[in-house]
Amino acid sequence: MFYRTAGQFKTSYSADQALFPVRQDAVLLIVILAFAWIIFPLTASEFTFQTLLIPILIYSLAALGLNILTGYAGQLSLGTGAFMGVGAYACYKMVTLMPWMNPIVAILLSGVFSAGIGVVFGIPSLRIKGFYLAIATLAAQFFLVWLFEKWAWLYNYNASGAIQVPNLDMFGVYVAGPQATSFTQYYVVLAIVSLLTWVCINLTRGRPGRTWKATRDMDIAAELIGIDLMRSKLTAFAVSSYIVGVAGALFVFMWRGAAEPNLFDIPLSFRILFIAIIGGLGSVLGNYLGAILIVGLPVVLGIVPEALGLEITSATVEHLNVMIVGGLIIFFLIIEPHGLAQLWRLIREKLIIWPFPH
Amino acid sequence: MNVHLQEDLSKHTLRADDGIAKGADLLKVENISLSFGGVKAITDISFDIKKGEIRAIIGPNGAGKTSMLNVINGFYFPQQGTITFRGEKRRRARASETARDGIARTFQNIALFKGMSTLDNIMTGRITLQKRSLLWHALWKGPAEREEIEHREAVERIIDFLEIEHIRKTPVGRLPYGLQKRVELGRALAADPALLLLDEPMAGMNLEEKADMSRFILDVNQQYGTTIALIEHDMGVVMDLSDRVVVLDYGKKIGDGTPDEVRNNPDVIDAYLGVPH
Ligand SMILES: Nc1ncnc2c1ncn2[C@@H]1O[C@H](COP(=O)(O)OP(=O)(O)OP(=O)(O)O)[C@@H](O)[C@H]1O
Ligand SMILES: [Mg+2]
């Protein structure tokens, strides 16, 4: 009923290639955008901004970056956290060395640094695959976090060894630092995440996406139909690390406000990987669904029992969260490797034929 | 169907139109030897493929047919001998470059991209013809979209031609074997190849599927003018389709000629009847 597609015919290939060949999808997207751009920011409390809205967007973006590399191009990486760190430190150095720089430009440029370093650490992928590549990216993870600790220039020789986001303004409005409001920061994050999501959708639906998927599905056949595997893999590393780096800059500048090197350590890498897996490898939408679940679950676990009058300690909430996330990962890896995005696709297919299943 | 193909011929400069006259040498294989460690897969083989013909390569299991295709399309570099394609001697290069020069192929064991739809699989065949950079594709609107639509049109003509419209959006992993083979042919055709290498395109098919596939191969050859090298075990098919046949056995060439000549060649008869060497 809601998803009836009868009467919607395609008369050109461009219409068929449109993002939303089915009208209801476009309507749904407009509703979601209206919530994201208008309703949420107008109604959200400080708590909602800080525990849900802003982190969900930033984690989605990081997972999207990882998904380009792992889900689309098939190159497993365990170094996402460190590449977020590269973006964050690059942004920190830019705004402190060049305080006149527009903060949004600085955030978007910081991805260029992580992209460069991503390509360097992507070179082993030309020789090794799968498990071995994962270990190589793990080495990158250790090396970079070690560098964040030891290279004092990166954190401007602060005694604490941490980076502290300064007040940064744009046209008289503070967008980062202690003076910035959550409301402003939410819009900055939303704008950047929307822009990069749109870019990723474009890249994945055209020739670059097919090149990556061919590399992922069968590299020998890909090479024999003329795909330059080296280029395919290295562009995936570059695009992926760019997005992950921007996510890292947002993570620190728009949300955490300060960062120590160990913030970018393995737990962060795994968190992003879990979001991508639960959301669905090889999907753009899935990253959002995964981030909503991973970020939202502990919040819900913290609120619901209390609202029901159950007494649960915060340690128990933490344990419950870990158990549920662990269970979900096992479920998705075994039962539904394409994650929440695939579940949504199935529901949508059912809705299209509902209520006449034949 | 033929209307579509003719449109295609007039709209695109096919790589088959490369100035080499019909009947002239498109590919020359001279004194090729290839071994894997101690195993000699191919020993001193020479033959040619003329522009516009269907050239069959036959021989018992393990004769070296697939290895020969792998040499022709640059996947293996032979220890000895030369390959001349369109008058140019092949240098050692990455296999992806041979594809860019206009040699496309299908595989004995289907090598489709399992996670992608029929349409996307065939679109991958045109990747080497798509020239817009990553940045244009990031923007989509404008040149990248135009390029995508142009190639989509070419691919749709192939989809019509192979009669697989109904499975356009189906993930190839869900297709039955015979259709997968057809999609693989589509992917190779999408590259507008000057030389098409088919490694057992009809293996494991039933009679009806074989008849369809034979018809497609003949149509491709006649309508597009594409030169084809075909490995096939079904002698009936080989005799019907091919203009000339090379016969390999234990990595050596034991026969070369028209189907009739080859059929009456005593060495070939021995090889097929399993006379010990
Ligand atoms: N990558 C390889 N490594 C080692 N030996 C190989 C390799 N590829 C082929 N061979 C050997 O080379 C010989 C020729 O194999 P090839 O696959 O070319 O035969 P074929 O004529 O295609 O046989 P079939 O009809 O069974 O497909 C065989 O003895 C095979 O075992
Ligand atoms: Mg073979």
XYZ file of C-alpha atoms and ligand atoms in Angstrom:
667
model
C 0.000 0.000 0.000
C 2.474 2.591 1.179
C 5.056 1.298 -1.180
C 2.938 0.608 -4.204
C 5.045 1.160 -7.302
C 2.348 0.455 -9.889
C 1.940 3.326 -12.304
C 5.511 4.520 -11.840
C 7.257 3.776 -15.124
C 10.728 4.734 -16.178
C 11.013 6.379 -19.529
C 14.735 7.035 -19.569
C 17.901 5.518 -18.214
C 18.637 8.660 -16.263
C 15.286 8.282 -14.499
C 16.108 4.649 -13.813
C 19.524 5.589 -12.470
C 17.990 8.217 -10.208
C 18.684 7.728 -6.535
C 15.063 7.094 -5.734
C 13.371 5.346 -8.596
C 10.444 4.684 -6.254
C 8.580 7.835 -5.262
C 7.942 6.744 -1.667
C 11.677 6.565 -1.028
C 12.018 10.188 -2.007
C 9.164 11.106 0.324
C 10.779 9.168 3.145
C 14.063 10.940 2.538
C 12.377 14.334 2.642
C 10.769 13.438 5.970
C 14.131 12.335 7.372
C 15.839 15.484 6.116
C 13.080 17.632 7.625
C 13.689 15.972 10.985
C 17.447 16.272 10.714
C 17.544 19.866 9.493
C 14.561 21.415 11.303
C 12.688 19.401 13.883
C 15.579 17.816 15.822
C 17.685 20.973 16.181
C 14.674 23.014 17.258
C 13.496 20.539 19.864
C 16.634 18.780 21.078
C 17.965 19.327 24.575
C 21.662 19.759 25.319
C 21.668 16.127 26.463
C 20.166 14.915 23.162
C 22.627 16.917 21.092
C 25.614 15.644 23.025
C 24.671 12.007 23.602
C 22.746 11.245 20.432
C 22.518 13.657 17.520
C 26.094 14.864 17.133
C 27.871 11.576 17.886
C 25.496 9.568 15.680
C 26.314 11.789 12.721
C 30.058 11.688 13.328
C 30.171 7.925 13.868
C 28.038 7.430 10.748
C 30.539 9.396 8.722
C 33.506 7.457 10.082
C 31.739 4.168 9.362
C 30.880 5.393 5.881
C 34.564 6.054 5.266
C 35.501 2.580 6.477
C 32.680 1.085 4.422
C 34.113 2.511 1.198
C 37.319 0.619 1.889
C 36.025 -2.566 3.482
C 32.441 -2.869 2.256
C 32.906 -1.635 -1.304
C 36.536 -2.323 -2.141
C 36.885 -5.378 0.099
C 40.042 -4.273 1.928
C 39.694 -4.950 5.647
C 41.114 -2.222 7.863
C 41.596 -2.213 11.624
C 43.213 1.211 11.663
C 40.183 3.497 11.393
C 40.716 5.058 14.814
C 44.274 6.087 13.996
C 43.200 7.637 10.688
C 40.566 9.619 12.557
C 43.435 10.744 14.760
C 45.430 11.897 11.740
C 42.473 14.065 10.704
C 42.084 15.464 14.196
C 45.780 16.292 14.671
C 46.024 17.757 11.159
C 43.065 20.008 11.905
C 44.580 21.015 15.242
C 47.888 21.952 13.646
C 46.196 23.927 10.879
C 43.992 26.024 13.161
C 46.820 26.721 15.591
C 49.421 27.514 12.911
C 46.983 29.519 10.817
C 44.376 30.923 13.198
C 42.826 32.965 10.367
C 41.773 29.830 8.598
C 38.064 29.174 8.253
C 37.360 26.239 10.614
C 35.145 24.395 8.138
C 37.817 24.682 5.475
C 40.339 23.380 8.028
C 38.125 20.387 8.819
C 37.623 19.576 5.150
C 41.358 19.951 4.473
C 42.371 17.736 7.372
C 41.015 14.788 5.407
C 43.656 15.431 2.766
C 46.369 14.522 5.294
C 44.689 11.323 6.394
C 44.089 10.444 2.722
C 47.807 10.781 2.003
C 48.769 8.656 4.974
C 45.995 6.194 4.102
C 47.464 5.714 0.650
C 50.919 5.068 2.111
C 49.551 2.439 4.486
C 47.421 1.078 1.643
C 50.453 0.103 -0.395
C 50.762 -3.309 1.316
C 47.266 -4.119 -0.018
C 48.809 -4.449 -3.455
C 50.615 -7.535 -2.201
C 48.606 -8.964 0.646
C 44.941 -9.584 1.273
C 42.389 -10.387 3.926
C 43.717 -11.353 7.303
C 47.293 -10.303 6.516
C 46.193 -6.897 5.309
C 44.153 -6.483 8.477
C 47.319 -7.098 10.478
C 49.211 -4.549 8.376
C 46.541 -1.929 9.070
C 46.777 -2.854 12.735
C 50.471 -2.018 12.542
C 49.513 1.379 11.114
C 47.142 1.789 14.038
C 49.881 1.143 16.621
C 52.446 3.226 14.811
C 50.218 6.277 14.417
C 48.979 6.289 18.008
C 52.589 5.953 19.137
C 53.413 8.944 16.929
C 50.581 10.990 18.441
C 52.162 10.361 21.837
C 55.811 10.860 21.017
C 55.801 13.675 18.494
C 55.242 16.649 20.778
C 55.058 19.102 17.869
C 51.701 17.547 17.008
C 50.134 18.704 20.276
C 52.120 21.969 20.418
C 54.244 20.668 23.323
C 51.331 20.864 25.786
C 52.391 19.518 29.146
C 49.296 17.311 29.232
C 50.119 15.673 25.900
C 46.550 16.333 24.824
C 45.084 18.630 22.223
C 42.583 21.231 23.365
C 40.199 22.735 20.831
C 40.521 26.542 20.852
C 37.587 28.874 20.298
C 37.098 29.170 16.568
C 34.625 31.486 15.003
C 33.143 31.969 11.608
C 31.443 35.266 10.707
C 31.224 36.111 14.403
C 29.674 32.820 15.496
C 31.690 30.332 17.539
C 31.694 26.939 15.804
C 34.301 25.146 17.898
C 35.834 25.419 21.342
C 34.275 26.004 24.752
C 32.220 28.994 23.524
C 30.438 27.147 20.729
C 26.850 25.996 21.271
C 25.686 22.481 20.526
C 23.072 23.942 18.221
C 25.708 25.525 15.956
C 27.994 22.527 16.107
C 25.152 20.208 15.171
C 24.507 22.191 12.010
C 28.181 22.237 11.058
C 28.397 18.474 11.514
C 25.133 17.889 9.682
C 26.214 20.003 6.715
C 29.578 18.258 6.356
C 28.134 14.786 6.868
C 25.368 15.467 4.323
C 27.848 16.747 1.778
C 30.175 13.767 2.119
C 27.304 11.298 2.110
C 26.128 12.775 -1.175
C 29.655 12.444 -2.566
C 29.842 8.822 -1.447
C 26.496 8.006 -3.012
C 27.719 9.483 -6.288
C 31.009 7.624 -6.172
C 29.469 4.289 -5.290
C 26.711 4.313 -7.878
C 28.950 5.017 -10.860
C 32.172 3.770 -12.353
C 34.328 4.123 -9.189
C 31.873 2.026 -7.174
C 31.770 -0.705 -9.800
C 35.561 -0.692 -9.983
C 35.788 -1.157 -6.208
C 33.136 -3.852 -6.067
C 34.771 -5.746 -8.920
C 38.071 -5.597 -7.027
C 36.302 -6.877 -3.928
C 34.331 -9.688 -5.585
C 37.063 -11.182 -7.774
C 40.314 -9.358 -8.200
C 41.733 -11.572 -10.943
C 38.669 -11.185 -13.149
C 38.700 -7.461 -12.430
C 42.252 -7.207 -13.656
C 41.504 -9.239 -16.764
C 38.667 -6.931 -17.772
C 41.061 -4.023 -17.614
C 40.796 -2.723 -14.066
C 44.064 -1.423 -12.709
C 43.956 -3.065 -9.279
C 46.593 -0.813 -7.812
C 44.644 2.282 -8.741
C 41.387 0.788 -7.602
C 42.742 -0.130 -4.180
C 44.691 3.051 -3.637
C 41.771 5.291 -4.604
C 39.638 3.325 -2.151
C 42.250 3.935 0.551
C 42.415 7.620 -0.368
C 38.670 8.266 -0.436
C 38.077 6.169 2.653
C 40.868 7.784 4.669
C 39.756 11.224 3.574
C 36.291 10.673 4.965
C 37.580 8.968 8.093
C 39.988 11.870 8.644
C 37.242 14.466 8.344
C 35.164 12.386 10.753
C 38.120 12.434 13.149
C 38.421 16.223 12.933
C 34.682 16.561 13.606
C 34.962 14.047 16.436
C 37.415 16.233 18.309
C 36.462 19.728 17.137
C 32.692 19.426 17.105
C 32.106 16.975 19.900
C 34.860 15.957 22.325
C 36.559 19.350 22.575
C 39.848 17.737 23.568
C 41.701 14.546 22.820
C 44.529 12.417 24.121
C 46.353 9.996 21.834
C 44.718 6.914 23.307
C 41.299 8.216 22.263
C 42.228 7.014 18.775
C 43.326 3.599 19.885
C 41.984 0.195 18.893
C 38.663 0.405 20.759
C 37.658 3.303 18.506
C 38.701 1.352 15.386
C 36.592 -1.577 16.490
C 33.649 0.606 17.373
C 33.595 1.982 13.836
C 34.046 -1.481 12.365
C 31.119 -2.780 14.439
C 28.919 0.062 13.200
C 29.798 -0.788 9.615
C 29.196 -4.509 10.128
C 25.914 -4.142 12.008
C 24.763 -1.466 9.576
C 25.790 -3.464 6.554
C 28.997 -3.717 4.541
C 28.634 -2.316 1.055
C 25.846 0.082 1.957
C 25.663 3.828 2.575
C 22.420 3.832 4.533
C 23.635 1.051 6.823
C 26.243 3.271 8.458
C 23.495 5.500 9.809
C 21.434 2.587 11.055
C 24.503 1.049 12.684
C 25.528 4.322 14.336
C 22.008 4.917 15.641
C 22.089 1.486 17.208
C 25.590 1.602 18.660
C 25.323 5.158 19.979
C 21.666 4.929 20.955
C 21.658 1.585 22.706
C 23.557 2.579 25.862
C 21.437 5.726 26.133
C 18.239 3.729 25.885
C 19.570 1.155 28.341
C 20.353 3.979 30.724
C 16.912 5.577 30.499
C 14.321 2.870 29.963
C 14.848 0.730 33.084
C 14.846 3.868 35.171
C 11.603 5.041 33.603
C 10.122 1.627 34.340
C 11.212 1.942 37.956
C 13.807 -0.806 37.694
C 17.007 -0.273 39.596
C 20.023 -1.040 37.465
C 23.510 0.163 38.237
C 25.500 1.875 35.534
C 27.971 -1.013 35.572
C 25.142 -3.385 34.714
C 24.024 -1.088 31.919
C 27.547 -1.193 30.565
C 27.626 -5.005 30.702
C 24.227 -5.290 29.095
C 25.351 -3.001 26.312
C 28.464 -5.048 25.596
C 26.463 -8.282 25.620
C 23.816 -6.972 23.255
C 26.330 -5.483 20.836
C 28.364 -8.701 20.889
C 25.243 -10.753 20.236
C 24.214 -8.498 17.380
C 27.616 -8.761 15.724
C 27.524 -12.542 15.887
C 23.959 -12.477 14.568
C 24.807 -10.244 11.636
C 28.057 -11.962 10.742
C 26.368 -15.347 10.652
C 22.761 -14.703 9.669
C 22.741 -11.438 7.753
C 26.155 -10.292 6.574
C 24.579 -7.310 4.848
C 23.381 -5.932 8.140
C 20.547 -3.633 9.077
C 20.560 -2.098 5.600
C 19.610 -5.482 4.170
C 16.854 -5.904 6.753
C 15.473 -2.549 5.664
C 15.689 -3.642 2.000
C 13.692 -6.791 2.800
C 11.057 -4.847 4.711
C 10.817 -2.403 1.839
C 10.366 -5.203 -0.697
C 7.616 -6.655 1.491
C 5.948 -3.255 1.709
C 6.045 -2.851 -2.055
C 4.015 -5.993 -2.603
C 1.937 -5.674 0.575
C -0.971 -6.375 1.023
C -1.018 -8.650 -2.010
C 2.049 -10.821 -1.687
C 1.629 -12.483 -5.083
C 17.568 -7.149 -32.356
C 19.655 -6.640 -35.436
C 18.409 -3.085 -35.649
C 19.951 -2.439 -32.250
C 23.251 -3.869 -33.310
C 23.385 -1.832 -36.451
C 22.596 1.277 -34.456
C 25.433 0.321 -32.218
C 27.762 -0.068 -35.152
C 26.883 3.302 -36.536
C 26.919 5.117 -33.192
C 30.197 3.932 -31.801
C 33.517 3.466 -33.389
C 33.982 -0.137 -32.464
C 37.440 -1.340 -31.751
C 36.737 -4.065 -34.282
C 37.037 -1.246 -36.849
C 40.747 -0.858 -36.422
C 41.884 -0.649 -40.003
C 42.945 -4.281 -40.169
C 41.309 -5.824 -43.226
C 39.006 -8.780 -42.827
C 41.028 -11.934 -43.295
C 44.368 -10.329 -42.383
C 46.281 -11.441 -39.275
C 44.777 -9.993 -36.127
C 46.871 -12.083 -33.757
C 49.972 -14.122 -34.347
C 51.292 -16.614 -31.828
C 54.838 -17.744 -32.575
C 56.835 -20.506 -30.898
C 55.189 -20.029 -27.527
C 56.367 -22.173 -24.637
C 55.027 -21.896 -21.118
C 55.833 -24.007 -18.100
C 54.860 -23.961 -14.451
C 57.880 -25.083 -12.504
C 58.516 -28.477 -14.056
C 55.137 -28.813 -15.795
C 55.253 -27.884 -19.466
C 51.795 -26.553 -20.232
C 52.589 -25.328 -23.750
C 55.480 -26.348 -25.987
C 56.506 -24.374 -29.051
C 53.075 -23.516 -30.384
C 52.462 -21.227 -33.356
C 49.216 -20.236 -35.026
C 47.372 -17.159 -36.158
C 43.915 -15.704 -35.793
C 42.559 -13.810 -38.778
C 40.363 -10.817 -38.437
C 36.676 -11.673 -38.575
C 36.962 -15.428 -38.091
C 35.861 -17.812 -35.394
C 38.934 -19.805 -34.454
C 38.357 -22.870 -32.314
C 41.001 -24.247 -29.974
C 40.311 -27.855 -29.070
C 42.084 -30.705 -27.358
C 41.649 -33.224 -24.545
C 41.639 -32.195 -20.876
C 44.886 -30.667 -19.757
C 46.015 -30.055 -23.338
C 46.942 -26.457 -22.565
C 43.968 -24.613 -24.097
C 43.188 -22.400 -21.124
C 46.893 -21.740 -20.643
C 47.043 -20.582 -24.255
C 44.210 -18.086 -23.672
C 45.956 -16.914 -20.527
C 49.046 -16.208 -22.577
C 47.075 -14.418 -25.286
C 45.385 -12.086 -22.848
C 48.540 -11.354 -20.934
C 47.729 -13.162 -17.699
C 50.808 -15.328 -18.179
C 53.972 -14.231 -19.890
C 55.472 -17.111 -21.869
C 59.064 -18.241 -21.266
C 59.589 -18.334 -25.017
C 57.964 -17.009 -28.150
C 56.171 -13.888 -29.247
C 52.618 -12.662 -29.512
C 51.793 -10.083 -32.145
C 48.436 -8.361 -31.822
C 47.378 -5.950 -34.571
C 50.902 -5.855 -35.891
C 52.437 -4.957 -32.532
C 54.665 -7.299 -30.623
C 53.482 -7.777 -27.033
C 55.788 -6.508 -24.358
C 55.617 -7.709 -20.809
C 52.782 -5.725 -19.280
C 50.066 -5.952 -16.675
C 47.104 -8.075 -17.701
C 44.805 -5.084 -17.308
C 46.586 -3.377 -20.193
C 45.839 -6.212 -22.603
C 42.162 -5.740 -21.874
C 42.565 -2.069 -22.614
C 44.095 -2.980 -25.974
C 40.855 -4.698 -26.939
C 41.074 -8.331 -25.853
C 38.126 -9.490 -23.746
C 37.350 -12.937 -22.435
C 35.076 -15.246 -20.556
C 36.248 -17.911 -18.141
C 35.995 -21.661 -17.921
C 34.839 -21.324 -14.322
C 32.463 -18.400 -14.211
C 34.204 -15.321 -12.882
C 31.374 -12.859 -12.399
C 31.259 -10.296 -9.633
C 28.919 -12.104 -7.267
C 27.817 -9.141 -5.200
C 26.600 -7.131 -8.192
C 23.532 -7.209 -10.429
C 23.504 -8.364 -14.046
C 23.417 -4.759 -15.181
C 26.372 -3.732 -13.007
C 28.379 -6.772 -14.056
C 27.959 -5.902 -17.710
C 28.670 -2.242 -16.959
C 32.044 -3.290 -15.538
C 32.929 -4.422 -19.051
C 32.905 -0.769 -20.043
C 35.099 0.478 -17.220
C 38.074 0.814 -19.545
C 35.999 2.991 -21.884
C 34.873 5.358 -19.113
C 37.279 8.245 -18.952
C 35.836 10.719 -16.437
C 37.932 11.193 -13.334
C 37.004 10.419 -9.760
C 36.258 14.088 -9.110
C 33.635 14.288 -11.836
C 32.081 11.133 -10.464
C 32.021 12.633 -6.983
C 29.875 15.442 -8.409
C 27.780 13.133 -10.564
C 25.818 15.915 -12.276
C 27.244 16.853 -15.653
C 29.980 14.873 -17.411
C 29.910 11.842 -15.126
C 26.163 11.395 -15.449
C 26.303 11.825 -19.218
C 29.059 9.256 -19.416
C 27.116 6.816 -17.251
C 24.000 7.179 -19.413
C 25.918 6.785 -22.644
C 27.470 3.535 -21.443
C 24.207 2.380 -19.960
C 22.648 2.689 -23.413
C 25.368 0.556 -24.952
C 24.918 -2.015 -22.186
C 21.147 -2.061 -22.636
C 21.649 -2.960 -26.298
C 23.746 -5.917 -25.197
C 21.124 -6.897 -22.629
C 18.458 -6.846 -25.371
C 20.696 -8.799 -27.691
C 21.343 -11.526 -25.111
C 17.665 -11.556 -24.123
C 18.308 -11.037 -20.437
C 16.118 -7.985 -19.824
C 14.177 -9.793 -17.101
C 17.258 -10.367 -14.925
C 18.750 -6.906 -15.355
C 18.572 -6.040 -11.653
C 19.053 -9.525 -10.229
C 22.240 -10.203 -8.252
C 24.187 -12.619 -10.457
C 24.794 -15.018 -7.591
C 21.096 -15.910 -7.699
C 21.070 -16.770 -11.413
C 21.160 -20.300 -12.792
C 24.432 -21.415 -14.348
C 23.370 -20.999 -17.973
C 22.310 -17.400 -17.446
C 25.499 -16.615 -15.578
C 27.461 -17.764 -18.623
C 25.350 -15.441 -20.742
C 25.962 -12.489 -18.417
C 29.662 -13.207 -18.595
C 29.485 -13.068 -22.381
C 27.654 -9.756 -22.017
C 30.401 -8.355 -19.821
C 33.040 -9.326 -22.394
C 30.985 -7.868 -25.259
C 30.502 -4.625 -23.371
C 34.187 -3.866 -23.806
C 33.718 -3.686 -27.608
C 36.615 -6.102 -28.001
C 38.626 -6.532 -31.169
C 39.300 -10.095 -30.090
C 36.949 -12.103 -27.913
C 38.279 -15.173 -26.100
C 35.658 -17.681 -24.962
C 36.769 -20.496 -22.671
C 34.176 -23.272 -22.870
C 31.138 -20.978 -23.057
C 28.791 -23.950 -23.286
C 30.235 -26.304 -20.705
C 27.549 -27.713 -18.458
C 24.651 -26.404 -20.540
C 21.639 -28.304 -21.780
C 20.863 -28.580 -25.489
C 18.558 -25.596 -25.602
C 21.018 -23.376 -23.772
C 23.782 -24.519 -26.092
C 21.690 -23.647 -29.128
C 21.048 -20.165 -27.728
C 24.690 -19.618 -26.916
C 25.776 -20.802 -30.385
C 23.356 -18.358 -31.937
C 24.728 -15.488 -29.838
C 28.299 -16.342 -30.763
C 27.485 -16.469 -34.458
C 25.510 -13.217 -34.270
C 28.319 -11.433 -32.477
C 30.741 -12.592 -35.103
C 28.530 -11.691 -38.035
C 26.862 -8.511 -36.820
C 29.669 -6.893 -34.844
C 32.397 -8.409 -36.964
C 34.141 -9.464 -33.764
C 36.957 -11.957 -34.093
C 36.493 -14.874 -31.722
C 38.754 -17.549 -30.295
C 36.652 -20.355 -28.878
C 37.591 -23.266 -26.659
C 34.932 -25.936 -26.735
C 34.679 -29.651 -26.065
C 31.434 -30.287 -27.958
C 32.673 -31.324 -31.406
C 29.308 -30.699 -33.044
C 29.368 -27.105 -31.879
C 32.978 -26.624 -32.927
C 32.379 -28.001 -36.408
C 29.289 -25.825 -36.878
C 30.647 -22.550 -35.573
C 34.288 -22.306 -36.404
C 36.073 -21.257 -39.546
C 39.356 -22.857 -38.528
C 40.482 -25.102 -35.703
C 43.742 -25.518 -33.762
C 44.165 -28.833 -31.989
C 46.399 -29.152 -28.940
C 47.458 -32.265 -27.087
C 49.875 -32.446 -24.177
C 50.796 -28.827 -24.812
C 51.762 -29.400 -28.439
C 49.969 -28.428 -31.592
C 48.879 -31.551 -33.472
C 46.521 -30.085 -36.027
C 45.458 -26.834 -37.631
C 42.994 -26.213 -40.423
C 39.347 -26.144 -41.404
C 36.972 -28.322 -39.402
C 36.974 -30.932 -42.170
C 40.759 -31.080 -42.425
C 41.083 -31.421 -38.698
C 38.427 -34.100 -38.463
C 40.326 -36.270 -40.931
C 43.758 -35.654 -39.443
C 45.084 -39.016 -38.122
C 47.029 -37.398 -35.223
C 43.879 -35.701 -34.039
C 41.891 -38.900 -34.247
C 44.577 -40.681 -32.212
C 44.614 -37.966 -29.565
C 40.881 -38.127 -29.153
C 40.780 -41.902 -29.114
C 43.510 -41.900 -26.502
C 46.246 -43.712 -28.432
C 49.259 -43.794 -26.091
C 52.343 -41.777 -26.998
N 48.638 -22.185 -12.661
C 49.113 -23.422 -12.955
N 50.057 -23.979 -12.185
C 50.543 -25.211 -12.471
N 50.140 -25.961 -13.488
C 49.170 -25.464 -14.288
C 48.606 -24.172 -14.059
N 47.669 -23.937 -15.017
C 47.658 -25.043 -15.785
N 48.555 -25.966 -15.374
C 48.839 -27.248 -16.005
O 49.043 -27.016 -17.373
C 48.430 -28.028 -18.142
C 47.441 -27.412 -19.106
O 46.323 -26.901 -18.381
P 45.142 -26.107 -19.064
O 44.275 -25.633 -17.982
O 45.684 -25.105 -19.969
O 44.412 -27.247 -19.884
P 43.067 -27.201 -20.709
O 43.403 -27.643 -22.066
O 42.402 -25.896 -20.556
O 42.235 -28.343 -19.994
P 40.661 -28.454 -19.702
O 40.034 -28.970 -20.928
O 40.597 -29.448 -18.583
O 40.192 -27.116 -19.310
C 47.799 -29.014 -17.161
O 48.695 -30.059 -16.972
C 47.660 -28.194 -15.923
O 47.724 -29.015 -14.782
Mg 40.656 -25.205 -19.746
